[in-house]
PDB file of C-alpha atoms and ligand atoms in Angstrom:
ATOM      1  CA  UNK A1118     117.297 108.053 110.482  1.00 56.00           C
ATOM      2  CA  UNK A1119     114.079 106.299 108.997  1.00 68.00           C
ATOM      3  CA  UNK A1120     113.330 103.360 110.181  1.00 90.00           C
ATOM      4  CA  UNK A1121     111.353 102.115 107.034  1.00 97.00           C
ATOM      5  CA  UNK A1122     112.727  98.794 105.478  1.00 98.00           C
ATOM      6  CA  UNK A1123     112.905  98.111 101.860  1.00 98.00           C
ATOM      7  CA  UNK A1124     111.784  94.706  99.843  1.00 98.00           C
ATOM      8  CA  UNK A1125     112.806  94.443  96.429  1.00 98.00           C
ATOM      9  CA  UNK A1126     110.450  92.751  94.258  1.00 98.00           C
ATOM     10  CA  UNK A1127     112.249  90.844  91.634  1.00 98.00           C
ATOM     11  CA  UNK A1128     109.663  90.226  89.481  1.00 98.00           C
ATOM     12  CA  UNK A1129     110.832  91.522  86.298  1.00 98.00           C
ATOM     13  CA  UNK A1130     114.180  89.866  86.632  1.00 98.00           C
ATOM     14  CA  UNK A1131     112.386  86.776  85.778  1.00 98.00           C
ATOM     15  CA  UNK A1132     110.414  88.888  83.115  1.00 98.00           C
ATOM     16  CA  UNK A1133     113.674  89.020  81.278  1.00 98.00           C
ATOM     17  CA  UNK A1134     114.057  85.475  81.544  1.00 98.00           C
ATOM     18  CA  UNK A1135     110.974  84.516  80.597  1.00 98.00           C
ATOM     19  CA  UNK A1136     111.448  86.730  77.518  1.00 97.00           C
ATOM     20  CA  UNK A1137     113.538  84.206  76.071  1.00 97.00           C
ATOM     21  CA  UNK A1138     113.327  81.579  77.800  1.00 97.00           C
ATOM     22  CA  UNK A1139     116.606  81.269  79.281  1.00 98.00           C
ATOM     23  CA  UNK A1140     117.568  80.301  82.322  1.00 97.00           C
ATOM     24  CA  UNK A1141     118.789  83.618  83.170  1.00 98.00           C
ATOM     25  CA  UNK A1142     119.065  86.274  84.248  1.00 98.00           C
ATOM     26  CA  UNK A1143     118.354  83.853  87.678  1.00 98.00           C
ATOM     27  CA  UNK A1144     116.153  85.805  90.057  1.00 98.00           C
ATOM     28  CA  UNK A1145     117.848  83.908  93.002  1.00 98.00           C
ATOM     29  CA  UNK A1146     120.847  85.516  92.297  1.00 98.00           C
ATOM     30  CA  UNK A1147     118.929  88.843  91.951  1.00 98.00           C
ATOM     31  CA  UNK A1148     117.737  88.083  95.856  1.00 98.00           C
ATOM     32  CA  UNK A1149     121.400  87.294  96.714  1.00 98.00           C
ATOM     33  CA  UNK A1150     122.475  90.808  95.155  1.00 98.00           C
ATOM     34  CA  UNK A1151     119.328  92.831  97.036  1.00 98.00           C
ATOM     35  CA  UNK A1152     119.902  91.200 100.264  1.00 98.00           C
ATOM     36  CA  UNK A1153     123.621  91.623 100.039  1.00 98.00           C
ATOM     37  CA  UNK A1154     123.331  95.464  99.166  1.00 98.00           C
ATOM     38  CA  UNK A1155     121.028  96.256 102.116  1.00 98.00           C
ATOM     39  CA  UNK A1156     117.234  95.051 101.226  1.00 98.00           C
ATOM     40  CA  UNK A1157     115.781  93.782 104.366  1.00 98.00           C
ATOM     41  CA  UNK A1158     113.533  91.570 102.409  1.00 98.00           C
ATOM     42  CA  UNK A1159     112.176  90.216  98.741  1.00 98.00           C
ATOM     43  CA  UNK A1160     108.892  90.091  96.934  1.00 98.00           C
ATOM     44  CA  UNK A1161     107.431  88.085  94.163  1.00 98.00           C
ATOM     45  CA  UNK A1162     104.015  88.168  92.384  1.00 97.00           C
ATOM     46  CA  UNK A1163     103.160  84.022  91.736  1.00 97.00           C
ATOM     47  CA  UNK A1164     100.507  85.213  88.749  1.00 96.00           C
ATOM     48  CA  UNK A1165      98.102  82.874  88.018  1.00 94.00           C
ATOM     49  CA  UNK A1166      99.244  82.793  84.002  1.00 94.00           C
ATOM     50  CA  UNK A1167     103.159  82.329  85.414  1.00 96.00           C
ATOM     51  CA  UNK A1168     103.942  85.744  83.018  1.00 95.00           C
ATOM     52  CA  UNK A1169     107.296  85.887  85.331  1.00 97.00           C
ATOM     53  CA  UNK A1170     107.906  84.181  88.450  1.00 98.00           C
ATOM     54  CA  UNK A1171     107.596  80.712  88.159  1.00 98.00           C
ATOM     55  CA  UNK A1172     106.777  78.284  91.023  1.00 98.00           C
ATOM     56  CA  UNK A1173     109.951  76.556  91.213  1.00 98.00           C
ATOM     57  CA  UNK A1174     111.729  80.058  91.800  1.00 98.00           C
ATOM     58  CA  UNK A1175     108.921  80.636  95.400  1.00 98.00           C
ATOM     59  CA  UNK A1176     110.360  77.159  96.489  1.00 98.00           C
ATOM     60  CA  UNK A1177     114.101  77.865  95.791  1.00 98.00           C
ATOM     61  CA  UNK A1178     113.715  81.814  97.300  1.00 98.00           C
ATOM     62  CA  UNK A1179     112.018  80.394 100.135  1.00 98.00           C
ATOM     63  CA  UNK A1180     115.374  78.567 101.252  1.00 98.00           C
ATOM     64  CA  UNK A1181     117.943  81.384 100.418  1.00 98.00           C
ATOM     65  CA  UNK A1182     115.901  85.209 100.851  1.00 98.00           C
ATOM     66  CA  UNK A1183     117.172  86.004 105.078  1.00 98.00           C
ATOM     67  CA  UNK A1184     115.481  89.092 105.509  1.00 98.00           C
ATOM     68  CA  UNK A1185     111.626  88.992 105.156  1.00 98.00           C
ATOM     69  CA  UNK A1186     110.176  86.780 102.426  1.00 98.00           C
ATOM     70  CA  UNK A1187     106.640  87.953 100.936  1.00 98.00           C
ATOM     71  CA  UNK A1188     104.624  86.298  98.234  1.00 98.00           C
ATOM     72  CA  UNK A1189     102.247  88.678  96.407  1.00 98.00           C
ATOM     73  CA  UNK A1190      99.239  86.257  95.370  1.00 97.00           C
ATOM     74  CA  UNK A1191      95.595  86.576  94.264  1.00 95.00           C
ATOM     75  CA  UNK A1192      93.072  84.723  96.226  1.00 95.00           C
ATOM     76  CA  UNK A1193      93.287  81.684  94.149  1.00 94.00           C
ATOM     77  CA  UNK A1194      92.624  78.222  95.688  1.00 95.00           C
ATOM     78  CA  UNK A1195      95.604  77.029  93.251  1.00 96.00           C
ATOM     79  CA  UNK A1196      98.009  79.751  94.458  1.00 97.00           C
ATOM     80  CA  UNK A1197      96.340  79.544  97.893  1.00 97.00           C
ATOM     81  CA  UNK A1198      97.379  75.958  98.038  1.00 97.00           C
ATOM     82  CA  UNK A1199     101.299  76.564  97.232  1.00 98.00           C
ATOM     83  CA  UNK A1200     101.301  79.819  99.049  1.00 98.00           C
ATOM     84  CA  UNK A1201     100.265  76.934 101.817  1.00 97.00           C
ATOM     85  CA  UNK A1202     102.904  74.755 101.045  1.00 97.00           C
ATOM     86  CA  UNK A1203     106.018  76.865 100.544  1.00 98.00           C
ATOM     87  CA  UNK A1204     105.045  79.484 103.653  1.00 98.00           C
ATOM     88  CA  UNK A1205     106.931  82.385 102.877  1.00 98.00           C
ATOM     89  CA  UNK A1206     106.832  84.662 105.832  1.00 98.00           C
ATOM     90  CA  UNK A1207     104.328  87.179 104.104  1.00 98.00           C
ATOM     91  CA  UNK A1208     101.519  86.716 102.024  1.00 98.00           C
ATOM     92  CA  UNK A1209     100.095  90.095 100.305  1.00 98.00           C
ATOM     93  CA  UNK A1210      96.856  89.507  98.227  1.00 97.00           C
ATOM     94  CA  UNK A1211      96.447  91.481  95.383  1.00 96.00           C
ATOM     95  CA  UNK A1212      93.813  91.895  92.559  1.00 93.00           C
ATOM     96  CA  UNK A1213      94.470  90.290  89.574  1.00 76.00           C
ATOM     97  CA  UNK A1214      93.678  90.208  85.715  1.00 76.00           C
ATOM     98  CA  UNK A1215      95.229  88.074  83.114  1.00 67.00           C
ATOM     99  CA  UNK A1216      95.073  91.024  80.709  1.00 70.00           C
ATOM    100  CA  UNK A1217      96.379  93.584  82.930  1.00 73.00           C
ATOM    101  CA  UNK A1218     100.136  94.389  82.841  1.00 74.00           C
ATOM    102  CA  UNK A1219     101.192  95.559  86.288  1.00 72.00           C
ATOM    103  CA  UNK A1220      98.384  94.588  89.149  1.00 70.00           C
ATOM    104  CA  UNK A1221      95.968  97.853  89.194  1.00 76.00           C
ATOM    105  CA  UNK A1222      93.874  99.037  91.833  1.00 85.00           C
ATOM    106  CA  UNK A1223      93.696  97.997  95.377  1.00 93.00           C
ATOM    107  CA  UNK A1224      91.469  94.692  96.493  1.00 95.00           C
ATOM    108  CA  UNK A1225      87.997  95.081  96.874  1.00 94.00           C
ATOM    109  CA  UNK A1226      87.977  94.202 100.279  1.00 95.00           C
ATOM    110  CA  UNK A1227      84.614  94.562 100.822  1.00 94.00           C
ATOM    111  CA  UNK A1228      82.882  92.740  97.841  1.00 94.00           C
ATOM    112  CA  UNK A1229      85.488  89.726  98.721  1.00 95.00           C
ATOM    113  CA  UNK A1230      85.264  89.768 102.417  1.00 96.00           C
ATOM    114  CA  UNK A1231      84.305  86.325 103.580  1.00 97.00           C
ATOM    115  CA  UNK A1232      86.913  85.224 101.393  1.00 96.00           C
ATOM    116  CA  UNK A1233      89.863  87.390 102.226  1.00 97.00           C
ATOM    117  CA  UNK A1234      88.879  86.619 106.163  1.00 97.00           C
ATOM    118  CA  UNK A1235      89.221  82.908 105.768  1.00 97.00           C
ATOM    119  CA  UNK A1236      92.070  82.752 103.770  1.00 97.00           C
ATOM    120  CA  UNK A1237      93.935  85.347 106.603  1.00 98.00           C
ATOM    121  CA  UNK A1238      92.735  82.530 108.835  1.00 98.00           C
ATOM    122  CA  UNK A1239      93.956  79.669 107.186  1.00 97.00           C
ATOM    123  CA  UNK A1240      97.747  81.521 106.473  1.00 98.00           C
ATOM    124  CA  UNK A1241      97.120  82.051 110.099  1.00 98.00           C
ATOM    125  CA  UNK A1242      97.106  78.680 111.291  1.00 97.00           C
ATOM    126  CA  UNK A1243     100.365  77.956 109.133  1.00 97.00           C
ATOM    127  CA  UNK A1244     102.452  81.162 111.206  1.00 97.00           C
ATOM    128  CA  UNK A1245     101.800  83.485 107.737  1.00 98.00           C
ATOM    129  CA  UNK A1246     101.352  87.440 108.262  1.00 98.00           C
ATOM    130  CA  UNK A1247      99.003  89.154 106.216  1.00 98.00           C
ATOM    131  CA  UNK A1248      98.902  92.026 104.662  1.00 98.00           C
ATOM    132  CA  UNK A1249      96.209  93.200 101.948  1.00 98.00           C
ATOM    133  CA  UNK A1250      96.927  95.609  98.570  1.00 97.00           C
ATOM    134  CA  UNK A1251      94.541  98.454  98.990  1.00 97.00           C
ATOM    135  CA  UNK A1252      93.390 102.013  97.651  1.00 97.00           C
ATOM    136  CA  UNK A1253      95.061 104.737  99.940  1.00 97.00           C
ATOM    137  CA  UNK A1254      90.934 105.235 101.402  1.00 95.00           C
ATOM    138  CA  UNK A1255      89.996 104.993 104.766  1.00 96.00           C
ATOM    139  CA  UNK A1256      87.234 102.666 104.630  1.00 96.00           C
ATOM    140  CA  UNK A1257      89.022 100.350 102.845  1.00 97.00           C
ATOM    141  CA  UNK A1258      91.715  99.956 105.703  1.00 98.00           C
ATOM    142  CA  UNK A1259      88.832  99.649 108.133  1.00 98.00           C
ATOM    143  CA  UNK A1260      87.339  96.672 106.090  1.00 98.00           C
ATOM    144  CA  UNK A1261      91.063  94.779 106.379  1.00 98.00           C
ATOM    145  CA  UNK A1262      91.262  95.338 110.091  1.00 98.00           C
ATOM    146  CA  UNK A1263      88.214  93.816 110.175  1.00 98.00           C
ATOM    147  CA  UNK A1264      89.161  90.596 107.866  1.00 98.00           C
ATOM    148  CA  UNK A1265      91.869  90.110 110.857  1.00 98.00           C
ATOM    149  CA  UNK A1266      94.778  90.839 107.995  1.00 98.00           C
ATOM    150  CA  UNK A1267      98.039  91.946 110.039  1.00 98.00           C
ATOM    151  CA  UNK A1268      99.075  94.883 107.655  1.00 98.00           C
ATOM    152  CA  UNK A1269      97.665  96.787 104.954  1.00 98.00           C
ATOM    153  CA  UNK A1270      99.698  97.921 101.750  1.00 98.00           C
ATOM    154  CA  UNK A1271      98.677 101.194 100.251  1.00 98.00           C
ATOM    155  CA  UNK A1272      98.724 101.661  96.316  1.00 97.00           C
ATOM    156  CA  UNK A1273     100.674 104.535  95.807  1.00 98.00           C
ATOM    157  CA  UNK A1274     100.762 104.186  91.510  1.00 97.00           C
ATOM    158  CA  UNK A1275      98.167 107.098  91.234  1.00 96.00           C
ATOM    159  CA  UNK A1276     100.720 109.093  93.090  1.00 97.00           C
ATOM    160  CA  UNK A1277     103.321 107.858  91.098  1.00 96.00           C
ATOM    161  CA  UNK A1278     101.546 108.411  87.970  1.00 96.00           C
ATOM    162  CA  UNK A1279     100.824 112.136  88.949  1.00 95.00           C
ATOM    163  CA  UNK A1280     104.123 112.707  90.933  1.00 94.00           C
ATOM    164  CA  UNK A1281     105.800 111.254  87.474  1.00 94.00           C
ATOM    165  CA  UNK A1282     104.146 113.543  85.005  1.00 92.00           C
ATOM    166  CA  UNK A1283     106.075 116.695  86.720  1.00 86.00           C
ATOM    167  CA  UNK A1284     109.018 115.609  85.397  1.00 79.00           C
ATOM    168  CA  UNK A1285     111.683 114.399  88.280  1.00 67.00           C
ATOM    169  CA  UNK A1286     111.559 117.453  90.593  1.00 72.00           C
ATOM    170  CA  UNK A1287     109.615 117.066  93.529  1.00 78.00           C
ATOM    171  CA  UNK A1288     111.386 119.381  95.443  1.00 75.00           C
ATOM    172  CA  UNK A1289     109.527 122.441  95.490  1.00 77.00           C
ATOM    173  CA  UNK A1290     105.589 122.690  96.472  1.00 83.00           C
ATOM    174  CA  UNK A1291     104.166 119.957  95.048  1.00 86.00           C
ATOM    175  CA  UNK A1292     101.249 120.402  92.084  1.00 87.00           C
ATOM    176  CA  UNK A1293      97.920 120.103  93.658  1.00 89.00           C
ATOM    177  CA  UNK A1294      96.988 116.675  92.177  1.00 91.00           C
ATOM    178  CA  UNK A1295      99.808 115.038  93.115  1.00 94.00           C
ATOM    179  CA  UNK A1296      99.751 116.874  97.005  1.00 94.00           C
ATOM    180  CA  UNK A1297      95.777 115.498  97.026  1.00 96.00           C
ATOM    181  CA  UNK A1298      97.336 111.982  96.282  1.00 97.00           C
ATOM    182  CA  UNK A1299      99.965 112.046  98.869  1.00 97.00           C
ATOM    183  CA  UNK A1300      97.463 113.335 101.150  1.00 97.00           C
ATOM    184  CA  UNK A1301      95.282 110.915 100.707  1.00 97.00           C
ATOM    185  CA  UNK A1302      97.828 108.092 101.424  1.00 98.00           C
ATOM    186  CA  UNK A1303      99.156 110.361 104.528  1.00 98.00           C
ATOM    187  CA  UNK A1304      95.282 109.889 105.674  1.00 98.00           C
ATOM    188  CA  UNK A1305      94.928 106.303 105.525  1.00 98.00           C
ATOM    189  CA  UNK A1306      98.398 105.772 106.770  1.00 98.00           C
ATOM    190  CA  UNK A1307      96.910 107.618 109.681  1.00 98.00           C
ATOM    191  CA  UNK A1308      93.839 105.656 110.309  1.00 98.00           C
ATOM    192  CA  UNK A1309      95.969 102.277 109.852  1.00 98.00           C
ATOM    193  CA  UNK A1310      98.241 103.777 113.327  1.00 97.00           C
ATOM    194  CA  UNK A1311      94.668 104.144 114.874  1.00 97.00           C
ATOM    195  CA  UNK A1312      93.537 101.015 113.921  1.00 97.00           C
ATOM    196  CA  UNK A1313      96.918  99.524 115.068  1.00 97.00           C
ATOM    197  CA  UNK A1314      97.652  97.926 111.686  1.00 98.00           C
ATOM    198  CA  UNK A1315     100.560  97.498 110.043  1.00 98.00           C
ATOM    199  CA  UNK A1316     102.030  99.380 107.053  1.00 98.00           C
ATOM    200  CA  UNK A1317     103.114  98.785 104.197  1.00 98.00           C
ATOM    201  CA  UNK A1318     103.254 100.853 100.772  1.00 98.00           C
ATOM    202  CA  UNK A1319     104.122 100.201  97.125  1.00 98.00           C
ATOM    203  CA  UNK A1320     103.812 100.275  93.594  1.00 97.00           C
ATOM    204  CA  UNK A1321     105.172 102.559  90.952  1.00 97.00           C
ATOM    205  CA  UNK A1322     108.141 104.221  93.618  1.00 98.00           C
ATOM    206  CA  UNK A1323     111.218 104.929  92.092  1.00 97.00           C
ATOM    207  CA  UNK A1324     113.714 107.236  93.280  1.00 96.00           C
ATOM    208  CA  UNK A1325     112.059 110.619  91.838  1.00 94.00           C
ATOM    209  CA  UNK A1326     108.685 110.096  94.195  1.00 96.00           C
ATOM    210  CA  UNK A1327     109.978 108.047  97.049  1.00 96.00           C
ATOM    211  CA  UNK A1328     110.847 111.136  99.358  1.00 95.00           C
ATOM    212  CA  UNK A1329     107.281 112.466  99.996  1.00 95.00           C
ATOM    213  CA  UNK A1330     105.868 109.049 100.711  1.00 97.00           C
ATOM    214  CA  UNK A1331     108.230 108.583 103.472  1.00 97.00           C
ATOM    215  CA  UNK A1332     106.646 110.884 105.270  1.00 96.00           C
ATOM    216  CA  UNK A1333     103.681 108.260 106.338  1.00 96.00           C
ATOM    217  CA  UNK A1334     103.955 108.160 109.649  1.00 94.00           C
ATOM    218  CA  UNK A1335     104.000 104.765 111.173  1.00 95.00           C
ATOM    219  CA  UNK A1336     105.210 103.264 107.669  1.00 98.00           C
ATOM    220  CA  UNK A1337     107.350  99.564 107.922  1.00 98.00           C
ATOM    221  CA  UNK A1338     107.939  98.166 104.813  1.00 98.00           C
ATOM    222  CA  UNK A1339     108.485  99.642 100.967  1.00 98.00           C
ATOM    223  CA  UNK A1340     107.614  97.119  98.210  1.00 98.00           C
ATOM    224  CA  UNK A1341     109.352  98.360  95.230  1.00 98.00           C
ATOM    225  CA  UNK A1342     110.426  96.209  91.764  1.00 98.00           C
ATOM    226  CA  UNK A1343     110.192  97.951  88.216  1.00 98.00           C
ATOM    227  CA  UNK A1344     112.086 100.887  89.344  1.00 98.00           C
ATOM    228  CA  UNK A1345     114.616  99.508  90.170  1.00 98.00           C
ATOM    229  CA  UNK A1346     115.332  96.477  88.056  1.00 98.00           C
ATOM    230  CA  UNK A1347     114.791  99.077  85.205  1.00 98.00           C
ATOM    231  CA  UNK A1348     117.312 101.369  86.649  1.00 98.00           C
ATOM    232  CA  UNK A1349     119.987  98.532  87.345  1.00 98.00           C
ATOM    233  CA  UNK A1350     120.555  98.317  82.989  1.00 98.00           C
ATOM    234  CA  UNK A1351     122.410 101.745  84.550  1.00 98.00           C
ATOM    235  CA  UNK A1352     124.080 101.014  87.241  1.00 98.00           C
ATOM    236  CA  UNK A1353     124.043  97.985  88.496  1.00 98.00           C
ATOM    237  CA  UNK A1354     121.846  95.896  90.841  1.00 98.00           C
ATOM    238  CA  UNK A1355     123.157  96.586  93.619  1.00 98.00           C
ATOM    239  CA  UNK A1356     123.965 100.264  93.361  1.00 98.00           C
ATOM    240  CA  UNK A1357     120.249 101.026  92.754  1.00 98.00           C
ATOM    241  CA  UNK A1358     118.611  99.148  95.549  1.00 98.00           C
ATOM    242  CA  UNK A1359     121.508 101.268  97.605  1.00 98.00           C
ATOM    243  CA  UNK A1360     120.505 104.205  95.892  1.00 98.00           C
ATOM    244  CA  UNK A1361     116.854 103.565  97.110  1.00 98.00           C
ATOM    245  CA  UNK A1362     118.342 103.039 100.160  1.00 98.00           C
ATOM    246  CA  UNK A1363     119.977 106.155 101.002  1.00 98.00           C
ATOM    247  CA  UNK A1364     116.219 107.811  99.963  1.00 97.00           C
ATOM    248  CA  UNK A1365     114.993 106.042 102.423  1.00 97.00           C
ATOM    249  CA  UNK A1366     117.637 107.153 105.179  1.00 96.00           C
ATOM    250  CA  UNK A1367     117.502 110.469 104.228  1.00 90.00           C
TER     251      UNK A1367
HETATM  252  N1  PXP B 845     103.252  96.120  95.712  1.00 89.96           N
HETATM  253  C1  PXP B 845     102.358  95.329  95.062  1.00 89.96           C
HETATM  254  C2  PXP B 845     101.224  94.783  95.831  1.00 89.96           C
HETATM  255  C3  PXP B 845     102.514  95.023  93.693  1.00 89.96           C
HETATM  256  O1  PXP B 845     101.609  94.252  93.079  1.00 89.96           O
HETATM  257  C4  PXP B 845     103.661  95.507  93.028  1.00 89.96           C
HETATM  258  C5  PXP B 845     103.891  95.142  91.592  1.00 89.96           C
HETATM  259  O2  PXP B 845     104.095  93.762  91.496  1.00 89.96           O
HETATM  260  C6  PXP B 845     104.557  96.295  93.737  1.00 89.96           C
HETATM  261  C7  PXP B 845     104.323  96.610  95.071  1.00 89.96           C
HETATM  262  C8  PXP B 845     105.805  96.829  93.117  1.00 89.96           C
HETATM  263  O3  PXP B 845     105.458  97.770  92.161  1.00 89.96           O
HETATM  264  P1  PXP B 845     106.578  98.353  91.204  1.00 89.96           P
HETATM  265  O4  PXP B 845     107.099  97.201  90.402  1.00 89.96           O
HETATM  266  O5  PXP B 845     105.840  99.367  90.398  1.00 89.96           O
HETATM  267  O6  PXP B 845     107.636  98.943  92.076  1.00 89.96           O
END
């Protein structure tokens, strides 16, 4: 039985709302669902243009989420400062562009460095863990160690992307693209045990590519949204985080 825990992030529940305006569909109630249904934790992205989540929604999920809390942020001395003030119990910085539409690419921990290492110090001093949004690339994980970040969180969209152009079936021997993907994520995964990190993995997962992922040894926590707030027009919320959920437990 895997051990690997799953946060939902709700993101695009409050994408819907924000779509008109409304005040729902009510992302709290989204946590309530997740968490009810078997998610061990939540996730939200506080973007700097507010596309989604919106500030008041981190202070309100900060008093109901039970499981794990984490707050995807850039390093942003605004969304520093609230990250700060609301202390969720995980902060995971990710790159960020206003014109982007889903975050892309890992951090560039080393061209940031001195900046990543004193903001893990500061969400240090207020009890925070860390963990940073990187390429599946060995270096890369070295760098975080080094920044003092408790856990990394591989980017597994190229994966996805690859692993998603075969159509569903993942079953058989996997395409060599996609198998040099998972490798590579199997490798870093790998070097983040050695480097006694902790691990972490997301983007782009949904319940066609999840399987082969799993197989990271040492992996803790899943951060997975679009899938399955898309898939939940279907079925329900709650049936596809459980869905997700019996991937996971195999
Ligand atoms: N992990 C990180 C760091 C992300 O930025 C995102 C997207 O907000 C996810 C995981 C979830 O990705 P997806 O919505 O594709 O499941």
């Amino acid at each position: 039985m895997s051990t690997v825990k799953l946060c939902v992030n709700i993101d695009h529940i409050a994408t819907l709302r924000e779509a008109r305006g409304t005040s729902y569909p009510d992302p709290l109630e989204g946590a309530r669902i997740c968490e009810e249904s078997g998610a061990h934790g939540i996730t939200v992205h506080l973007r700097e243009d507010r596309r989604h989540i919106q500030d008041r929604d981190v202070v309100e999920l900060k008093k109901i989420v039970r499981g794990k809390f984490n707050l995807e942020m850039a390093l942003s001395d605004e969304i520093i400062a609230i990250a700060r003030k609301v202390r969720p119990d995980q902060i995971t910085l990710v790159p960020e562009k206003r014109e982007e539409i889903t975050t892309e690419g890992g951090l560039d921990v080393a061209a940031h460095f001195e900046r990543i290492r004193s903001a893990v110090k500061a969400f240090h001093e207020d009890g925070i863990v860390v963990s940073l949004f990187v390429e599946p690339d060995k270096d890369a994980v070295s760098r975080s160690k080094e920044t003092g970040a408790d856990y990394i969180e591989l980017h597994t969209g190229t994966y996805c992307v690859l692993a998603d152009a075969v159509g569903g079936d993942l079953s058989g021997d996997l395409p060599s693209g996609v198998k040099r993907e998972l490798d590579r994520i199997l490798r870093a995964a790998e070097h983040a045990r050695e480097l006694d990190m902790g691990l972490n993995a997301g983007h782009g997962l949904n319940r066609h590519n999840l399987a082969p992922v799993l197989a990271a040894r040492g992996l803790d926590e899943l951060n997975i949204g679009h899938s399955i707030i898309a898939r939940s027009i279907y079925v329900g919320l709650s049936a596809a985080v459980k869905e997700l959920l019996a991937i996971i437990a195999g």
